[in-house]
mmCIF file of C-alpha atoms in Angstrom:
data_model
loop_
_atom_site.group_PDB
_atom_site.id
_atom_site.type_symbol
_atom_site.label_atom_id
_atom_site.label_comp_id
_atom_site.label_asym_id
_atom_site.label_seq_id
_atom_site.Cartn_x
_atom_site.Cartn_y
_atom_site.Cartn_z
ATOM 1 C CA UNK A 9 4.811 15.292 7.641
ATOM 2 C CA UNK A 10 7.142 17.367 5.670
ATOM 3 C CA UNK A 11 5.715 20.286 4.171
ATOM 4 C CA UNK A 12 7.968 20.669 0.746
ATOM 5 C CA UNK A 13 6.869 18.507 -2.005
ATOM 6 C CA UNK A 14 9.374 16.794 -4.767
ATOM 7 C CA UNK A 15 8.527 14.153 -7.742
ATOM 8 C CA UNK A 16 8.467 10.745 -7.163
ATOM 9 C CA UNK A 17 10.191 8.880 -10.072
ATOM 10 C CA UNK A 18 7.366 7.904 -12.424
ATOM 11 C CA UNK A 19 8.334 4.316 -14.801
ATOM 12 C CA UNK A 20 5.477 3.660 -17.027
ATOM 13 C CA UNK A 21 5.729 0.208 -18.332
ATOM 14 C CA UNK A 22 3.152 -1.159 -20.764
ATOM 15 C CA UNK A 23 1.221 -3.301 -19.080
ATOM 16 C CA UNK A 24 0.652 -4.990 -15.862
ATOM 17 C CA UNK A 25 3.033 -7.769 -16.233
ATOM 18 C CA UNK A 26 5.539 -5.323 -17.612
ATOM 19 C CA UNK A 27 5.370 -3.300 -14.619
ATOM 20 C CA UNK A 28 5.083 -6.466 -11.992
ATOM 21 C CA UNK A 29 8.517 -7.206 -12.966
ATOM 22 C CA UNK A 30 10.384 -3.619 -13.070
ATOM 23 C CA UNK A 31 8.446 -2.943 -9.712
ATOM 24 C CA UNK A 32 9.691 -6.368 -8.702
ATOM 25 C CA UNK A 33 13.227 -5.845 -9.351
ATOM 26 C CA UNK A 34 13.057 -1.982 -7.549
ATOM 27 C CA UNK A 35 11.707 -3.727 -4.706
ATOM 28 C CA UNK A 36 14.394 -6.532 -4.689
ATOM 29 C CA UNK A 37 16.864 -4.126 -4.646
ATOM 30 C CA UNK A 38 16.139 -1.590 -2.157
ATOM 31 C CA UNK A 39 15.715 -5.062 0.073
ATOM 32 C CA UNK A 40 18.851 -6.227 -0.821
ATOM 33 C CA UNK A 41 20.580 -2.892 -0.138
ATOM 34 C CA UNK A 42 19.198 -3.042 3.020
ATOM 35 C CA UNK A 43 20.162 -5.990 4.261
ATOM 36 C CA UNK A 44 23.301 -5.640 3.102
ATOM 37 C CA UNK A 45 23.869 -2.838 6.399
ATOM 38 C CA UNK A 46 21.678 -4.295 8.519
ATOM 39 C CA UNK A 47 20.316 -7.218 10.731
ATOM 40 C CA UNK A 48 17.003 -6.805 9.545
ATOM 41 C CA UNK A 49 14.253 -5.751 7.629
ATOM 42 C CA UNK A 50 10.582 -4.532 7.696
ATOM 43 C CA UNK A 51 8.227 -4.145 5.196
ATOM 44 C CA UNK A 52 4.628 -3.222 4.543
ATOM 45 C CA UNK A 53 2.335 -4.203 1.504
ATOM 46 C CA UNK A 54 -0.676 -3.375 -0.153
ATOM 47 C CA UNK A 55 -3.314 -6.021 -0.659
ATOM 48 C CA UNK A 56 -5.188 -5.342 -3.955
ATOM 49 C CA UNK A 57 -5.144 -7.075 -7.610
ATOM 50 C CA UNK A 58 -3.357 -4.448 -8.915
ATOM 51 C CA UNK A 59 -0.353 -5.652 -6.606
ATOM 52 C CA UNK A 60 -0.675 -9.175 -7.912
ATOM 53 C CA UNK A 61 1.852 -9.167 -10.443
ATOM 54 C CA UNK A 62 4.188 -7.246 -8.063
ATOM 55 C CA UNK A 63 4.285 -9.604 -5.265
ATOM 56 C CA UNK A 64 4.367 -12.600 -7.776
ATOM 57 C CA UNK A 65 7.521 -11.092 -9.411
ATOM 58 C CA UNK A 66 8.982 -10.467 -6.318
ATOM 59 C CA UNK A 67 8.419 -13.700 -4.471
ATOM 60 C CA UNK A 68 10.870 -14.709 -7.792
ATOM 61 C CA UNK A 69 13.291 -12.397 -7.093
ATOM 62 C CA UNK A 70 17.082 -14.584 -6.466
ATOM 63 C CA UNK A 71 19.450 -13.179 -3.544
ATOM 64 C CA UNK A 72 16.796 -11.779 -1.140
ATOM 65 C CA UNK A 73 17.320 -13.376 2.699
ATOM 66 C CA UNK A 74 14.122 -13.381 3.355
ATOM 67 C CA UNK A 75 14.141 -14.938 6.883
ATOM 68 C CA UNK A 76 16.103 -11.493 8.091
ATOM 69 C CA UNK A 77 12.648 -9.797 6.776
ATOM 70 C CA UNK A 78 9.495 -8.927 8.973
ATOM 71 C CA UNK A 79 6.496 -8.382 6.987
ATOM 72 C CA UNK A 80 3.152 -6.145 7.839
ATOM 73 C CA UNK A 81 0.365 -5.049 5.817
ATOM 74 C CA UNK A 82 -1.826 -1.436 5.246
ATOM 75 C CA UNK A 83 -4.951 -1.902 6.438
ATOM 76 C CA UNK A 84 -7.869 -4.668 6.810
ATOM 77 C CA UNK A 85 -11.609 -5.210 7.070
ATOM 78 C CA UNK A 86 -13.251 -4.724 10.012
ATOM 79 C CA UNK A 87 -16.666 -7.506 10.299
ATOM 80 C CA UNK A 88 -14.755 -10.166 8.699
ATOM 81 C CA UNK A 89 -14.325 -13.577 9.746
ATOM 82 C CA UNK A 90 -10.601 -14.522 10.455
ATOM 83 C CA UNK A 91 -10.981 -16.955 7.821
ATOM 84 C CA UNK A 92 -13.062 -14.974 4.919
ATOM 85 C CA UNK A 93 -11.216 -14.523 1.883
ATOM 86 C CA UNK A 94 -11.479 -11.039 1.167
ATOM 87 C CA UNK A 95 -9.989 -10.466 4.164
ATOM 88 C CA UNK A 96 -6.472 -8.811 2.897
ATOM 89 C CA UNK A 97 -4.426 -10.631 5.637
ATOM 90 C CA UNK A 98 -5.357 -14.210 3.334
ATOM 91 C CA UNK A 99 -4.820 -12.617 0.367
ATOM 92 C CA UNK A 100 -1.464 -11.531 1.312
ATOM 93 C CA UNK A 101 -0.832 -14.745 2.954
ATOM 94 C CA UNK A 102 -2.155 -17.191 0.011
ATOM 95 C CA UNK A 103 -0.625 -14.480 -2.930
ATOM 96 C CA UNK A 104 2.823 -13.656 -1.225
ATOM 97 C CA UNK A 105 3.453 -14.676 2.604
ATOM 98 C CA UNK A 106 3.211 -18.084 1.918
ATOM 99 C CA UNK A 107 5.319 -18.222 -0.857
ATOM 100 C CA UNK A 108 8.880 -16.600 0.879
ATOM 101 C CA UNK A 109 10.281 -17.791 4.096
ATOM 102 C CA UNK A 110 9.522 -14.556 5.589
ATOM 103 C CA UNK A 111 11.426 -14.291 9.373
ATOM 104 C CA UNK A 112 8.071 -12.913 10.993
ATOM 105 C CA UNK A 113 4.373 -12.084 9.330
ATOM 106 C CA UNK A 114 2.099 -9.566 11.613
ATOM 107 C CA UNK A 115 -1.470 -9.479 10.035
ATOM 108 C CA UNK A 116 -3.840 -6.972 11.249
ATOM 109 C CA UNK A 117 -5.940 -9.248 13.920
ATOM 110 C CA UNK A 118 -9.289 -7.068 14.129
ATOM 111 C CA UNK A 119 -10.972 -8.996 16.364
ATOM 112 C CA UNK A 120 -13.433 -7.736 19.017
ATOM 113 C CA UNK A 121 -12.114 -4.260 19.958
ATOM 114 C CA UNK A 122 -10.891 -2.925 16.841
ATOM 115 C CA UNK A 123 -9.194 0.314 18.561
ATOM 116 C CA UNK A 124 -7.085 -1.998 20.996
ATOM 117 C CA UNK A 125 -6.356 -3.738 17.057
ATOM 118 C CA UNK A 126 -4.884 -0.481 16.230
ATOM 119 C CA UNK A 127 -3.151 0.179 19.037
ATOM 120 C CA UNK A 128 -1.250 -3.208 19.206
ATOM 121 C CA UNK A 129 -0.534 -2.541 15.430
ATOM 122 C CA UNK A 130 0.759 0.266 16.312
ATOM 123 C CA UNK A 131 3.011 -0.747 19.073
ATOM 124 C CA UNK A 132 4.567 -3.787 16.697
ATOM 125 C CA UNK A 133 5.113 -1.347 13.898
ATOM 126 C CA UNK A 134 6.606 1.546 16.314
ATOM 127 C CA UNK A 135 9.615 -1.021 17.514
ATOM 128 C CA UNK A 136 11.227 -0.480 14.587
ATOM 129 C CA UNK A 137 11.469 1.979 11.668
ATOM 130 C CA UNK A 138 9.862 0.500 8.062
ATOM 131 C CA UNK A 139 12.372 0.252 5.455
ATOM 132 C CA UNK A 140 9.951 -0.594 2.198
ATOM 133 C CA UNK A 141 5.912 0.488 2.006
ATOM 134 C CA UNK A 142 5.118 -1.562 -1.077
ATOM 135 C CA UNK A 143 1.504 0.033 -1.906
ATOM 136 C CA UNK A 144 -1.318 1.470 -4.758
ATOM 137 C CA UNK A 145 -3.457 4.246 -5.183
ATOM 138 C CA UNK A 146 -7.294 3.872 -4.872
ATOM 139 C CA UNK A 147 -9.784 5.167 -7.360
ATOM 140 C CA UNK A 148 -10.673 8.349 -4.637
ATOM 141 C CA UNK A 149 -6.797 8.617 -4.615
ATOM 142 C CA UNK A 150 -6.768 6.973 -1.311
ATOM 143 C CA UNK A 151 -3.507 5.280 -0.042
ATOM 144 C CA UNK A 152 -4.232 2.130 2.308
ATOM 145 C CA UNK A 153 -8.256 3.365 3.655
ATOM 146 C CA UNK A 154 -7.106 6.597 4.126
ATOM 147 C CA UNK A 155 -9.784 8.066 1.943
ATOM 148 C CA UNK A 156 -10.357 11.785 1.434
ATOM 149 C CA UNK A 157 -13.141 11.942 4.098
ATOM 150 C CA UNK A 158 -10.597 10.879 6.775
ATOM 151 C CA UNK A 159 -7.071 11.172 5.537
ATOM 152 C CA UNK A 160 -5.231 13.438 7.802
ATOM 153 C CA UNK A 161 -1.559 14.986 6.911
ATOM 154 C CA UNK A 162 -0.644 15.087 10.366
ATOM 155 C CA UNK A 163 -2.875 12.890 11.946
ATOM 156 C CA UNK A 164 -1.491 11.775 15.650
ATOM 157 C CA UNK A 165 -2.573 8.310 15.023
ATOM 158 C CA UNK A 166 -0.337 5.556 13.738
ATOM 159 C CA UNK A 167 -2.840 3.239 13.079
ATOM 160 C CA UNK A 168 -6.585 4.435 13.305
ATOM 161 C CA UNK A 169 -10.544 2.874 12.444
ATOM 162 C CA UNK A 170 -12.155 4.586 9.793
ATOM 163 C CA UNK A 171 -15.678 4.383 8.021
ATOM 164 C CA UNK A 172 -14.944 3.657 4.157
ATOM 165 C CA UNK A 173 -16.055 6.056 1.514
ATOM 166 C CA UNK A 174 -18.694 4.259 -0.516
ATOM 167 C CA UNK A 175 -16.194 5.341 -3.522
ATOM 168 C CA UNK A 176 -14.066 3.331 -2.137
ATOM 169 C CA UNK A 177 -16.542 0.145 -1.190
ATOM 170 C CA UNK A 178 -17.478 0.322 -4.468
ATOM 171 C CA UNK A 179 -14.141 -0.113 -6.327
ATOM 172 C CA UNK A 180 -13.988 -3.298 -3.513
ATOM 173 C CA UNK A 181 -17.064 -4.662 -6.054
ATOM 174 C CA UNK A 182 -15.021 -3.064 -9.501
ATOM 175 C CA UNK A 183 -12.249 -5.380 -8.637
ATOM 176 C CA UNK A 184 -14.254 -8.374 -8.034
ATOM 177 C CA UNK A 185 -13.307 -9.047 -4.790
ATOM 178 C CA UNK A 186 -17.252 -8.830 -3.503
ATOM 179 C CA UNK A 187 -20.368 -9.456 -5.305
ATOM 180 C CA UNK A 188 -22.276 -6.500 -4.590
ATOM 181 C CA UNK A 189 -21.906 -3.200 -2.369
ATOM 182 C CA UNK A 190 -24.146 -4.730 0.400
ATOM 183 C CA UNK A 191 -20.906 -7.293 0.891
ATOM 184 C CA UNK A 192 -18.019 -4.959 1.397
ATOM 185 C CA UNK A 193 -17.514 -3.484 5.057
ATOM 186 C CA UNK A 194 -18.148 -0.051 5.869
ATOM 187 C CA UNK A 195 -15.395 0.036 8.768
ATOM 188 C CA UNK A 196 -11.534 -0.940 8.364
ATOM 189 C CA UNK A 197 -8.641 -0.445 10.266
ATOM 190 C CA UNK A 198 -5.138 1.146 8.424
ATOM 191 C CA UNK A 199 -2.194 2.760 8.750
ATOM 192 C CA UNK A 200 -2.498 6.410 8.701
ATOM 193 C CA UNK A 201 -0.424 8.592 6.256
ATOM 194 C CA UNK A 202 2.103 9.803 8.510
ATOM 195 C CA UNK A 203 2.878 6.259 9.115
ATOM 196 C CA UNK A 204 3.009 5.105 5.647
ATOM 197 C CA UNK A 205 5.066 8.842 4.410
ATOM 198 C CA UNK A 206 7.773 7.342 7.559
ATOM 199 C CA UNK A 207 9.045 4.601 5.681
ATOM 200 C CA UNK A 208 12.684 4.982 4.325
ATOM 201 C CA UNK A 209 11.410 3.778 0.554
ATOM 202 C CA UNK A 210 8.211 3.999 -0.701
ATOM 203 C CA UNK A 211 7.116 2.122 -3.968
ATOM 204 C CA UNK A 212 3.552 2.497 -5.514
ATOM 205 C CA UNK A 213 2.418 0.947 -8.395
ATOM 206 C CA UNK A 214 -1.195 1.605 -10.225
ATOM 207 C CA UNK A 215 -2.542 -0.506 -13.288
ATOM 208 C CA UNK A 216 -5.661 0.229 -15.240
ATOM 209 C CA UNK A 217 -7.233 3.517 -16.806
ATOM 210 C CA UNK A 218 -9.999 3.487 -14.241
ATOM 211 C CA UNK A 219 -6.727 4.583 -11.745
ATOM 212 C CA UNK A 220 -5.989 7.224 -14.729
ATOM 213 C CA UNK A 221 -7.453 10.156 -13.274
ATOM 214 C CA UNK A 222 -6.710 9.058 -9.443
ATOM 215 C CA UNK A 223 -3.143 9.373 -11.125
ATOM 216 C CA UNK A 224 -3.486 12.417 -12.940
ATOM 217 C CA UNK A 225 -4.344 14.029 -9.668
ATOM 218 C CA UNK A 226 -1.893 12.869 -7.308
ATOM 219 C CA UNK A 227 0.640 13.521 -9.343
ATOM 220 C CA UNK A 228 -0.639 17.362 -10.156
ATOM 221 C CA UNK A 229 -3.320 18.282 -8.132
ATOM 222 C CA UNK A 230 -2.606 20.545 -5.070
ATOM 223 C CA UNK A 231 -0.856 18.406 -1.681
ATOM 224 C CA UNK A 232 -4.036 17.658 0.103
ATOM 225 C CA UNK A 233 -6.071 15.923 1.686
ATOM 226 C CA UNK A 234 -8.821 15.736 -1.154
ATOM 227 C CA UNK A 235 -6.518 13.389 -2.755
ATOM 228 C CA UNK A 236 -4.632 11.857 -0.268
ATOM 229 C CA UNK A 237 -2.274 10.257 -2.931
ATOM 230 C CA UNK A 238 -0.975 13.541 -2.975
ATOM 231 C CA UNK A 239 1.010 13.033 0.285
ATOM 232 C CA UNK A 240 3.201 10.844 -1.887
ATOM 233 C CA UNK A 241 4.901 14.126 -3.480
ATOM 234 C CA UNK A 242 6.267 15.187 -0.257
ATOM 235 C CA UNK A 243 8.393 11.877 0.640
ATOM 236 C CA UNK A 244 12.233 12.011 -0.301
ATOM 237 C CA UNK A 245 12.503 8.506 -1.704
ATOM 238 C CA UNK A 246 9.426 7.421 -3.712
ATOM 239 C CA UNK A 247 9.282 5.664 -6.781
ATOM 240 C CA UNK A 248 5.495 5.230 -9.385
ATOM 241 C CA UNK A 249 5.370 2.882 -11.556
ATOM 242 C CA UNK A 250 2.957 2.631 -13.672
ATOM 243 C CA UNK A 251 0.891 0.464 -16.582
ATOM 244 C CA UNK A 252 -0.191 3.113 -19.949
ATOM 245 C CA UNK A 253 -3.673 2.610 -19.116
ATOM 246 C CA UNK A 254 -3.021 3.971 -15.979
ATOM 247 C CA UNK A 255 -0.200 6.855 -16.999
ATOM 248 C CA UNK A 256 -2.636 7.783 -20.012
ATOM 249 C CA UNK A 257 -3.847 11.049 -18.647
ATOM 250 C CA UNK A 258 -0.277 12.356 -17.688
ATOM 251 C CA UNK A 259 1.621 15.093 -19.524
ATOM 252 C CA UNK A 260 4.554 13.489 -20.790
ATOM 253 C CA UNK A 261 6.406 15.899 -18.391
ATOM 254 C CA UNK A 262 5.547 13.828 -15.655
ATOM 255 C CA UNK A 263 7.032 10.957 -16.832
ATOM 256 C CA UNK A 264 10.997 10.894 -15.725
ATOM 257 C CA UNK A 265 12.083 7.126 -16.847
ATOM 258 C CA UNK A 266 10.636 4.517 -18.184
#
């Protein structure tokens, strides 16, 4: 991972459906760009609410080919049935796969043997470079489940298992997408941050004030792995956007466009 750091372009929009369709129309045109000089395309998403109106704008978005684009996702449950609905491979699917006629889907499969799950992740993602990571920032500042307790800068892994910080399982509840802590999985499987940072575009976009201070820090705190949202500062390409609940504890220094 590159050790320099630069600012991501930060768009603050003021509110959710606001910044669904500005992050929308970034998206649709970094795709459309791309396709324009080549065969292909691959892209990753996040799976969370706070990428609902995101993906909803974007499955909108006129002039996209979408059957030239391959599709992954960041990370997954491990414990899960294949069917359970808080598995983030049917969210994706039901909020955003389903809706474009995408050339090629690859949901994370966990399975029996989650490390062989990772390393046949790994393998489809490594045949070709990513062009978009479409993804958020978690209330620990993690990026996919790479939460402080395992997020490594240079980690060797593409795609790794990792125990969830309870932080973490407990925004899982926050966001209603499990009753209680008991419910959420303490293992997952996700791309590491290496793999995420190799992407040729990266878009992130945060909603909320309970994101504020996850925000405030990746955007000022030290590069580390503390708050692995960090990381984000040291891509070349990398664009925030986010809603004023969530930009409210930012200097207005930050802020570059909006």
């Amino acid at each position: 991972m590159p050790s320099s750091t630069s600012a991501p372009h930060v768009l603050v929009q003021p509110d959710a459906a606001a910044l669904g369709a500005a992050a929308a129309n970034a998206v649709a045109a970094a795709l459309r760009e791309a396709l324009d000089r080549q065969p292909t395309v691959r892209v990753a998403f996040a799976a969370a609410p706070s990428q609902q109106p995101t993906l909803a704008a974007l499955a909108a978005q006129p002039g996209i080919d979408w059957h030239r684009v391959t599709a992954f996702h960041l990370d997954e449950y491990l414990g899960l049935g294949p069917l359970a609905p808080e598995r983030f491979g049917v969210w994706l699917s039901r909020t955003f796969f389903d809706r474009v006629p995408l050339g090629a889907v690859h949901l994370i499969e966990t399975g029996p043997d989650p490390e062989r799950c990772a390393r046949s992740y790994a393998e489809l993602l490594a045949q070709a470079p990513l062009d978009v990571v479409c993804l958020g920032i978690g209330v620990n500042g993690h990026l996919a489940f790479n939460d402080p307790p395992v997020a490594d800068f240079h980690d060797p892994a593409d795609v790794k298992t990792v125990e969830l910080d309870e932080v973490c399982r407990r925004q899982q509840v926050d966001d209603g997408s499990f009753a209680t802590l008991a419910d959420v999985p303490r293992r997952a499987v996700t791309l590491t941050v290496p793999r995420l940072l190799a992407a040729e575009r990266l878009f992130c976009m945060v909603t909320g004030a309970h994101k504020r201070d996850a925000v405030r820090r990746a955007l000022l705190d030290p590069v580390g792995e503390p708050c692995p949202a960090t990381a984000l500062r040291t891509h070349a390409d990398c664009t925030v956007f986010l809603d004023r609940a969530a930009a409210s504890a930012l200097p207005p220094e930050v802020v570059r466009g909006g």
